[in-house]
């Protein structure tokens, strides 16, 4: 057990890099400790990417399988050049368009970061976050920061400092609390070592946005086909799961009401995950939680992980969930929801 410090910061404060809170958190990173911080997607659990011992602490605190590599967070292109052997023209185009922002690029590694970060792969995943707190922390520590999402392995990713505290209090040196994150789902992971480039994990930047900039973009077959192993090692693991069994119900309201009625007859406590538009459609459910507006998918992405965590406080036996169109950010939403549901779909 370590004592987990919490540093509160206002992400809009001027000159964050030189505030006492960021300096204190950066100091911990320099000392080889691990610290959670907000990014524009979810909270990350950061450590010095070049120091084996720090990286080992990250895996330990999360209970993360050691074959699942981490994303390295940078604030400058110089840091990317230090870590990667080459940035070819397509990768450069993506960087110029989407960085800083919720896009992670898998590039050839120079072997500068710890082997534990890359899980022994010849590539390294790199991202330049846009969140002012993340940027300030990277600059103040002057380190490339290896950071997976700051949740216990298998749990929904954290979008608020109290989610991190709930999972990791006593396991990490500190948490920089910069309020709620924005996007709410993690970055899009793109493999830039293939032609065309390949989406390994859908996320904050949509396939449509990528196609607009570089033309051809492939999807990793491992994302959709059960006979293929995903190329991002993390995508094969159970993830985002609430404690109760969750079921996706694509046909929607009427079917969900029917399921609720049957389950209630069996004496079970039932939750429904819905949207603003349908909040009054499930009068018989024990718990109804709204994850956003169907007409504004970005609000659903923003709230999704918080809602999944809130179900755990409600002691439901099962959760029935509405589903969403896979357009734009919807692809990342449905990817996370189907993982949360362990692939359980009721047609
Ligand atoms: O938005 C995000 O990406 C957040 C914030 C904190 O930046 N981070 C995050 O990290 O989601 P994590 O560790 O939860 O997810 C990283 C994903 C995993 O699926 C991992 O397997 C994949 O990226 N990955 C990392 N390095 C890779 C590599 N060299 N090749 C293929 N996949 C890689
Ligand atoms: Mg994660």
mmCIF file of N, CA and C in Angstrom, residues 212-317:
data_model
loop_
_atom_site.group_PDB
_atom_site.id
_atom_site.type_symbol
_atom_site.label_atom_id
_atom_site.label_comp_id
_atom_site.label_asym_id
_atom_site.label_seq_id
_atom_site.Cartn_x
_atom_site.Cartn_y
_atom_site.Cartn_z
ATOM 1 N N UNK A 212 -11.048 10.628 -44.959
ATOM 2 C CA UNK A 212 -11.055 11.948 -45.583
ATOM 3 C C UNK A 212 -9.631 12.490 -45.764
ATOM 4 N N UNK A 213 -8.741 12.131 -44.870
ATOM 5 C CA UNK A 213 -7.380 12.673 -44.915
ATOM 6 C C UNK A 213 -6.417 11.798 -45.715
ATOM 7 N N UNK A 214 -6.516 10.458 -45.568
ATOM 8 C CA UNK A 214 -5.511 9.600 -46.215
ATOM 9 C C UNK A 214 -6.082 8.658 -47.268
ATOM 10 N N UNK A 215 -7.399 8.685 -47.493
ATOM 11 C CA UNK A 215 -7.973 7.779 -48.494
ATOM 12 C C UNK A 215 -8.216 6.403 -47.909
ATOM 13 N N UNK A 216 -7.377 5.419 -48.311
ATOM 14 C CA UNK A 216 -7.644 4.032 -47.915
ATOM 15 C C UNK A 216 -7.320 3.777 -46.442
ATOM 16 N N UNK A 217 -8.273 3.146 -45.734
ATOM 17 C CA UNK A 217 -8.079 2.754 -44.339
ATOM 18 C C UNK A 217 -8.721 1.385 -44.143
ATOM 19 N N UNK A 218 -7.948 0.421 -43.627
ATOM 20 C CA UNK A 218 -8.489 -0.929 -43.396
ATOM 21 C C UNK A 218 -8.908 -1.079 -41.942
ATOM 22 N N UNK A 219 -9.827 -2.046 -41.695
ATOM 23 C CA UNK A 219 -10.176 -2.412 -40.319
ATOM 24 C C UNK A 219 -9.485 -3.719 -39.984
ATOM 25 N N UNK A 220 -8.931 -3.833 -38.797
ATOM 26 C CA UNK A 220 -8.340 -5.100 -38.371
ATOM 27 C C UNK A 220 -9.441 -6.164 -38.332
ATOM 28 N N UNK A 221 -9.306 -7.257 -39.131
ATOM 29 C CA UNK A 221 -10.350 -8.289 -39.146
ATOM 30 C C UNK A 221 -10.592 -8.868 -37.744
ATOM 31 N N UNK A 222 -9.569 -8.801 -36.899
ATOM 32 C CA UNK A 222 -9.709 -9.328 -35.532
ATOM 33 C C UNK A 222 -10.740 -8.570 -34.707
ATOM 34 N N UNK A 223 -11.151 -7.383 -35.169
ATOM 35 C CA UNK A 223 -12.156 -6.610 -34.423
ATOM 36 C C UNK A 223 -13.548 -7.195 -34.572
ATOM 37 N N UNK A 224 -13.808 -7.827 -35.711
ATOM 38 C CA UNK A 224 -15.176 -8.282 -35.975
ATOM 39 C C UNK A 224 -15.292 -9.794 -36.149
ATOM 40 N N UNK A 225 -14.204 -10.467 -36.543
ATOM 41 C CA UNK A 225 -14.304 -11.911 -36.803
ATOM 42 C C UNK A 225 -13.728 -12.713 -35.649
ATOM 43 N N UNK A 226 -14.542 -13.664 -35.169
ATOM 44 C CA UNK A 226 -14.133 -14.412 -33.987
ATOM 45 C C UNK A 226 -13.021 -15.409 -34.310
ATOM 46 N N UNK A 227 -12.805 -15.720 -35.618
ATOM 47 C CA UNK A 227 -11.738 -16.665 -35.962
ATOM 48 C C UNK A 227 -10.395 -15.952 -36.183
ATOM 49 N N UNK A 228 -10.329 -14.630 -35.948
ATOM 50 C CA UNK A 228 -9.083 -13.881 -36.138
ATOM 51 C C UNK A 228 -8.651 -13.269 -34.796
ATOM 52 N N UNK A 229 -7.340 -13.286 -34.551
ATOM 53 C CA UNK A 229 -6.836 -12.670 -33.321
ATOM 54 C C UNK A 229 -6.595 -11.182 -33.579
ATOM 55 N N UNK A 230 -7.138 -10.302 -32.715
ATOM 56 C CA UNK A 230 -6.918 -8.869 -32.928
ATOM 57 C C UNK A 230 -5.437 -8.523 -32.876
ATOM 58 N N UNK A 231 -5.026 -7.535 -33.680
ATOM 59 C CA UNK A 231 -3.606 -7.173 -33.741
ATOM 60 C C UNK A 231 -3.195 -6.264 -32.580
ATOM 61 N N UNK A 232 -4.163 -5.522 -32.004
ATOM 62 C CA UNK A 232 -3.865 -4.802 -30.762
ATOM 63 C C UNK A 232 -4.113 -5.814 -29.638
ATOM 64 N N UNK A 233 -3.033 -6.259 -28.982
ATOM 65 C CA UNK A 233 -3.192 -7.347 -28.005
ATOM 66 C C UNK A 233 -4.326 -7.096 -27.011
ATOM 67 N N UNK A 234 -4.534 -5.818 -26.634
ATOM 68 C CA UNK A 234 -5.538 -5.501 -25.630
ATOM 69 C C UNK A 234 -6.957 -5.815 -26.061
ATOM 70 N N UNK A 235 -7.200 -5.878 -27.368
ATOM 71 C CA UNK A 235 -8.565 -6.038 -27.848
ATOM 72 C C UNK A 235 -9.095 -7.456 -27.657
ATOM 73 N N UNK A 236 -8.215 -8.398 -27.286
ATOM 74 C CA UNK A 236 -8.720 -9.757 -27.112
ATOM 75 C C UNK A 236 -9.222 -9.991 -25.689
ATOM 76 N N UNK A 237 -8.950 -9.057 -24.794
ATOM 77 C CA UNK A 237 -9.327 -9.263 -23.398
ATOM 78 C C UNK A 237 -10.731 -8.772 -23.084
ATOM 79 N N UNK A 238 -11.321 -9.399 -22.073
ATOM 80 C CA UNK A 238 -12.578 -8.936 -21.495
ATOM 81 C C UNK A 238 -12.336 -7.524 -20.948
ATOM 82 N N UNK A 239 -13.275 -6.617 -21.147
ATOM 83 C CA UNK A 239 -12.996 -5.225 -20.794
ATOM 84 C C UNK A 239 -14.293 -4.475 -20.511
ATOM 85 N N UNK A 240 -14.193 -3.410 -19.769
ATOM 86 C CA UNK A 240 -15.291 -2.459 -19.580
ATOM 87 C C UNK A 240 -16.497 -3.045 -18.854
ATOM 88 N N UNK A 241 -16.353 -4.241 -18.275
ATOM 89 C CA UNK A 241 -17.527 -4.969 -17.822
ATOM 90 C C UNK A 241 -18.076 -4.447 -16.498
ATOM 91 N N UNK A 242 -19.387 -4.130 -16.462
ATOM 92 C CA UNK A 242 -20.026 -3.873 -15.171
ATOM 93 C C UNK A 242 -20.177 -5.198 -14.422
ATOM 94 N N UNK A 243 -20.505 -5.146 -13.117
ATOM 95 C CA UNK A 243 -20.618 -6.393 -12.348
ATOM 96 C C UNK A 243 -21.782 -7.265 -12.816
ATOM 97 N N UNK A 244 -22.906 -6.627 -13.150
ATOM 98 C CA UNK A 244 -24.067 -7.391 -13.622
ATOM 99 C C UNK A 244 -23.848 -7.831 -15.064
ATOM 100 N N UNK A 245 -24.514 -8.933 -15.468
ATOM 101 C CA UNK A 245 -24.512 -9.354 -16.868
ATOM 102 C C UNK A 245 -25.198 -8.280 -17.691
ATOM 103 N N UNK A 246 -24.577 -7.876 -18.775
ATOM 104 C CA UNK A 246 -25.203 -6.877 -19.642
ATOM 105 C C UNK A 246 -25.574 -7.524 -20.976
ATOM 106 N N UNK A 247 -26.707 -7.093 -21.523
ATOM 107 C CA UNK A 247 -27.181 -7.620 -22.803
ATOM 108 C C UNK A 247 -27.526 -6.467 -23.729
ATOM 109 N N UNK A 248 -27.061 -6.544 -24.975
ATOM 110 C CA UNK A 248 -27.436 -5.522 -25.962
ATOM 111 C C UNK A 248 -28.718 -5.961 -26.670
ATOM 112 N N UNK A 249 -29.636 -5.019 -26.847
ATOM 113 C CA UNK A 249 -30.919 -5.337 -27.477
ATOM 114 C C UNK A 249 -31.135 -4.398 -28.673
ATOM 115 N N UNK A 250 -30.619 -4.798 -29.855
ATOM 116 C CA UNK A 250 -30.669 -3.906 -31.016
ATOM 117 C C UNK A 250 -32.092 -3.544 -31.438
ATOM 118 N N UNK A 251 -33.074 -4.441 -31.195
ATOM 119 C CA UNK A 251 -34.431 -4.120 -31.677
ATOM 120 C C UNK A 251 -35.100 -3.059 -30.802
ATOM 121 N N UNK A 252 -34.547 -2.790 -29.610
ATOM 122 C CA UNK A 252 -34.964 -1.607 -28.879
ATOM 123 C C UNK A 252 -36.090 -1.740 -27.869
ATOM 124 N N UNK A 253 -36.827 -0.636 -27.698
ATOM 125 C CA UNK A 253 -37.740 -0.412 -26.573
ATOM 126 C C UNK A 253 -38.702 -1.555 -26.257
ATOM 127 N N UNK A 254 -39.480 -1.998 -27.301
ATOM 128 C CA UNK A 254 -40.538 -2.974 -27.005
ATOM 129 C C UNK A 254 -39.960 -4.271 -26.467
ATOM 130 N N UNK A 255 -38.883 -4.707 -27.119
ATOM 131 C CA UNK A 255 -38.229 -5.962 -26.721
ATOM 132 C C UNK A 255 -37.661 -5.813 -25.296
ATOM 133 N N UNK A 256 -37.084 -4.666 -25.009
ATOM 134 C CA UNK A 256 -36.506 -4.460 -23.678
ATOM 135 C C UNK A 256 -37.620 -4.519 -22.616
ATOM 136 N N UNK A 257 -38.761 -3.893 -22.894
ATOM 137 C CA UNK A 257 -39.889 -3.914 -21.944
ATOM 138 C C UNK A 257 -40.354 -5.342 -21.687
ATOM 139 N N UNK A 258 -40.392 -6.130 -22.766
ATOM 140 C CA UNK A 258 -40.797 -7.536 -22.667
ATOM 141 C C UNK A 258 -39.818 -8.297 -21.759
ATOM 142 N N UNK A 259 -38.515 -8.080 -21.996
ATOM 143 C CA UNK A 259 -37.481 -8.763 -21.201
ATOM 144 C C UNK A 259 -37.567 -8.345 -19.731
ATOM 145 N N UNK A 260 -37.796 -7.048 -19.496
ATOM 146 C CA UNK A 260 -37.900 -6.545 -18.125
ATOM 147 C C UNK A 260 -39.067 -7.239 -17.421
ATOM 148 N N UNK A 261 -40.212 -7.330 -18.109
ATOM 149 C CA UNK A 261 -41.401 -7.950 -17.510
ATOM 150 C C UNK A 261 -41.130 -9.402 -17.124
ATOM 151 N N UNK A 262 -40.511 -10.151 -18.032
ATOM 152 C CA UNK A 262 -40.214 -11.570 -17.763
ATOM 153 C C UNK A 262 -39.275 -11.705 -16.568
ATOM 154 N N UNK A 263 -38.214 -10.895 -16.557
ATOM 155 C CA UNK A 263 -37.211 -10.981 -15.491
ATOM 156 C C UNK A 263 -37.808 -10.583 -14.144
ATOM 157 N N UNK A 264 -38.671 -9.587 -14.154
ATOM 158 C CA UNK A 264 -39.305 -9.136 -12.906
ATOM 159 C C UNK A 264 -40.143 -10.268 -12.322
ATOM 160 N N UNK A 265 -40.816 -10.997 -13.208
ATOM 161 C CA UNK A 265 -41.607 -12.159 -12.757
ATOM 162 C C UNK A 265 -40.738 -13.193 -12.073
ATOM 163 N N UNK A 266 -39.472 -13.261 -12.495
ATOM 164 C CA UNK A 266 -38.533 -14.207 -11.880
ATOM 165 C C UNK A 266 -37.886 -13.616 -10.630
ATOM 166 N N UNK A 267 -38.343 -12.430 -10.216
ATOM 167 C CA UNK A 267 -37.854 -11.821 -8.983
ATOM 168 C C UNK A 267 -36.482 -11.189 -9.092
ATOM 169 N N UNK A 268 -36.051 -10.856 -10.313
ATOM 170 C CA UNK A 268 -34.729 -10.247 -10.447
ATOM 171 C C UNK A 268 -34.805 -8.728 -10.538
ATOM 172 N N UNK A 269 -33.689 -8.088 -10.122
ATOM 173 C CA UNK A 269 -33.594 -6.632 -10.155
ATOM 174 C C UNK A 269 -32.946 -6.222 -11.470
ATOM 175 N N UNK A 270 -33.675 -5.417 -12.252
ATOM 176 C CA UNK A 270 -33.256 -5.186 -13.629
ATOM 177 C C UNK A 270 -32.945 -3.717 -13.917
ATOM 178 N N UNK A 271 -31.813 -3.499 -14.594
ATOM 179 C CA UNK A 271 -31.419 -2.168 -15.036
ATOM 180 C C UNK A 271 -31.580 -2.020 -16.534
ATOM 181 N N UNK A 272 -31.880 -0.804 -16.970
ATOM 182 C CA UNK A 272 -31.932 -0.514 -18.402
ATOM 183 C C UNK A 272 -31.007 0.665 -18.702
ATOM 184 N N UNK A 273 -30.169 0.492 -19.723
ATOM 185 C CA UNK A 273 -29.297 1.579 -20.178
ATOM 186 C C UNK A 273 -29.956 2.218 -21.397
ATOM 187 N N UNK A 274 -30.328 3.479 -21.237
ATOM 188 C CA UNK A 274 -31.112 4.120 -22.287
ATOM 189 C C UNK A 274 -30.561 5.504 -22.637
ATOM 190 N N UNK A 275 -31.374 6.256 -23.372
ATOM 191 C CA UNK A 275 -30.984 7.594 -23.824
ATOM 192 C C UNK A 275 -32.048 8.597 -23.386
ATOM 193 N N UNK A 276 -31.674 9.861 -23.426
ATOM 194 C CA UNK A 276 -32.578 10.971 -23.072
ATOM 195 C C UNK A 276 -33.948 10.803 -23.738
ATOM 196 N N UNK A 277 -33.915 10.476 -25.034
ATOM 197 C CA UNK A 277 -35.151 10.378 -25.808
ATOM 198 C C UNK A 277 -36.105 9.328 -25.230
ATOM 199 N N UNK A 278 -35.533 8.256 -24.616
ATOM 200 C CA UNK A 278 -36.367 7.122 -24.182
ATOM 201 C C UNK A 278 -36.430 6.976 -22.666
ATOM 202 N N UNK A 279 -36.073 8.023 -21.937
ATOM 203 C CA UNK A 279 -35.923 7.845 -20.486
ATOM 204 C C UNK A 279 -37.217 7.405 -19.796
ATOM 205 N N UNK A 280 -38.390 7.710 -20.378
ATOM 206 C CA UNK A 280 -39.655 7.342 -19.729
ATOM 207 C C UNK A 280 -40.270 6.060 -20.286
ATOM 208 N N UNK A 281 -39.488 5.333 -21.083
ATOM 209 C CA UNK A 281 -40.066 4.183 -21.785
ATOM 210 C C UNK A 281 -40.029 2.886 -20.985
ATOM 211 N N UNK A 282 -39.415 2.907 -19.799
ATOM 212 C CA UNK A 282 -39.228 1.651 -19.061
ATOM 213 C C UNK A 282 -39.735 1.745 -17.621
ATOM 214 N N UNK A 283 -41.031 2.008 -17.445
ATOM 215 C CA UNK A 283 -41.557 2.240 -16.100
ATOM 216 C C UNK A 283 -41.389 1.026 -15.177
ATOM 217 N N UNK A 284 -41.261 -0.176 -15.715
ATOM 218 C CA UNK A 284 -41.191 -1.375 -14.862
ATOM 219 C C UNK A 284 -39.774 -1.751 -14.439
ATOM 220 N N UNK A 285 -38.769 -1.119 -15.048
ATOM 221 C CA UNK A 285 -37.382 -1.459 -14.686
ATOM 222 C C UNK A 285 -37.062 -0.902 -13.297
ATOM 223 N N UNK A 286 -36.162 -1.571 -12.555
ATOM 224 C CA UNK A 286 -35.784 -1.092 -11.215
ATOM 225 C C UNK A 286 -34.887 0.122 -11.293
ATOM 226 N N UNK A 287 -33.970 0.107 -12.276
ATOM 227 C CA UNK A 287 -33.020 1.206 -12.418
ATOM 228 C C UNK A 287 -32.932 1.576 -13.900
ATOM 229 N N UNK A 288 -33.142 2.848 -14.205
ATOM 230 C CA UNK A 288 -32.997 3.312 -15.584
ATOM 231 C C UNK A 288 -31.905 4.377 -15.598
ATOM 232 N N UNK A 289 -30.812 4.136 -16.333
ATOM 233 C CA UNK A 289 -29.749 5.141 -16.420
ATOM 234 C C UNK A 289 -29.614 5.627 -17.866
ATOM 235 N N UNK A 290 -29.472 6.947 -17.987
ATOM 236 C CA UNK A 290 -29.412 7.604 -19.285
ATOM 237 C C UNK A 290 -27.954 7.912 -19.612
ATOM 238 N N UNK A 291 -27.472 7.474 -20.799
ATOM 239 C CA UNK A 291 -26.061 7.715 -21.112
ATOM 240 C C UNK A 291 -25.862 8.870 -22.073
ATOM 241 N N UNK A 292 -26.924 9.582 -22.439
ATOM 242 C CA UNK A 292 -26.741 10.726 -23.329
ATOM 243 C C UNK A 292 -27.913 10.843 -24.274
ATOM 244 N N UNK A 293 -27.717 11.669 -25.301
ATOM 245 C CA UNK A 293 -28.775 11.908 -26.278
ATOM 246 C C UNK A 293 -28.490 11.120 -27.530
ATOM 247 N N UNK A 294 -29.474 10.304 -27.947
ATOM 248 C CA UNK A 294 -29.341 9.540 -29.186
ATOM 249 C C UNK A 294 -29.035 10.465 -30.372
ATOM 250 N N UNK A 295 -29.618 11.656 -30.354
ATOM 251 C CA UNK A 295 -29.422 12.594 -31.468
ATOM 252 C C UNK A 295 -28.036 13.260 -31.430
ATOM 253 N N UNK A 296 -27.314 13.087 -30.310
ATOM 254 C CA UNK A 296 -25.949 13.633 -30.209
ATOM 255 C C UNK A 296 -25.019 12.548 -29.674
ATOM 256 N N UNK A 297 -24.530 11.657 -30.571
ATOM 257 C CA UNK A 297 -23.737 10.497 -30.140
ATOM 258 C C UNK A 297 -22.523 10.881 -29.276
ATOM 259 N N UNK A 298 -21.968 12.060 -29.471
ATOM 260 C CA UNK A 298 -20.802 12.455 -28.662
ATOM 261 C C UNK A 298 -21.159 12.486 -27.172
ATOM 262 N N UNK A 299 -22.415 12.785 -26.849
ATOM 263 C CA UNK A 299 -22.819 12.808 -25.438
ATOM 264 C C UNK A 299 -22.865 11.385 -24.868
ATOM 265 N N UNK A 300 -23.207 10.425 -25.736
ATOM 266 C CA UNK A 300 -23.239 9.018 -25.310
ATOM 267 C C UNK A 300 -21.819 8.537 -25.010
ATOM 268 N N UNK A 301 -20.879 8.864 -25.921
ATOM 269 C CA UNK A 301 -19.476 8.491 -25.698
ATOM 270 C C UNK A 301 -18.972 9.114 -24.391
ATOM 271 N N UNK A 302 -19.310 10.365 -24.182
ATOM 272 C CA UNK A 302 -18.848 11.103 -23.005
ATOM 273 C C UNK A 302 -19.290 10.429 -21.695
ATOM 274 N N UNK A 303 -20.525 9.920 -21.656
ATOM 275 C CA UNK A 303 -21.096 9.398 -20.401
ATOM 276 C C UNK A 303 -21.010 7.890 -20.230
ATOM 277 N N UNK A 304 -20.688 7.168 -21.301
ATOM 278 C CA UNK A 304 -20.853 5.708 -21.289
ATOM 279 C C UNK A 304 -20.165 5.015 -20.107
ATOM 280 N N UNK A 305 -18.877 5.275 -19.900
ATOM 281 C CA UNK A 305 -18.142 4.541 -18.857
ATOM 282 C C UNK A 305 -18.634 4.915 -17.459
ATOM 283 N N UNK A 306 -19.016 6.159 -17.272
ATOM 284 C CA UNK A 306 -19.551 6.571 -15.975
ATOM 285 C C UNK A 306 -20.853 5.818 -15.682
ATOM 286 N N UNK A 307 -21.709 5.687 -16.682
ATOM 287 C CA UNK A 307 -22.979 4.978 -16.494
ATOM 288 C C UNK A 307 -22.736 3.500 -16.192
ATOM 289 N N UNK A 308 -21.781 2.885 -16.895
ATOM 290 C CA UNK A 308 -21.481 1.469 -16.630
ATOM 291 C C UNK A 308 -21.028 1.295 -15.182
ATOM 292 N N UNK A 309 -20.214 2.243 -14.689
ATOM 293 C CA UNK A 309 -19.759 2.177 -13.299
ATOM 294 C C UNK A 309 -20.911 2.424 -12.327
ATOM 295 N N UNK A 310 -21.836 3.325 -12.698
ATOM 296 C CA UNK A 310 -22.944 3.630 -11.787
ATOM 297 C C UNK A 310 -23.863 2.424 -11.590
ATOM 298 N N UNK A 311 -23.987 1.577 -12.600
ATOM 299 C CA UNK A 311 -24.807 0.370 -12.435
ATOM 300 C C UNK A 311 -24.272 -0.492 -11.297
ATOM 301 N N UNK A 312 -22.939 -0.482 -11.099
ATOM 302 C CA UNK A 312 -22.352 -1.301 -10.025
ATOM 303 C C UNK A 312 -22.846 -0.862 -8.647
ATOM 304 N N UNK A 313 -23.174 0.419 -8.502
ATOM 305 C CA UNK A 313 -23.662 0.922 -7.200
ATOM 306 C C UNK A 313 -25.138 0.562 -6.990
ATOM 307 N N UNK A 314 -25.807 0.121 -8.052
ATOM 308 C CA UNK A 314 -27.261 -0.060 -7.983
ATOM 309 C C UNK A 314 -27.666 -1.503 -7.741
ATOM 310 N N UNK A 315 -26.664 -2.404 -7.661
ATOM 311 C CA UNK A 315 -26.977 -3.798 -7.367
ATOM 312 C C UNK A 315 -28.044 -4.423 -8.239
ATOM 313 N N UNK A 316 -27.923 -4.251 -9.540
ATOM 314 C CA UNK A 316 -28.884 -4.921 -10.421
ATOM 315 C C UNK A 316 -28.357 -6.303 -10.790
ATOM 316 N N UNK A 317 -29.266 -7.209 -11.149
ATOM 317 C CA UNK A 317 -28.867 -8.569 -11.534
ATOM 318 C C UNK A 317 -28.529 -8.641 -13.023
#
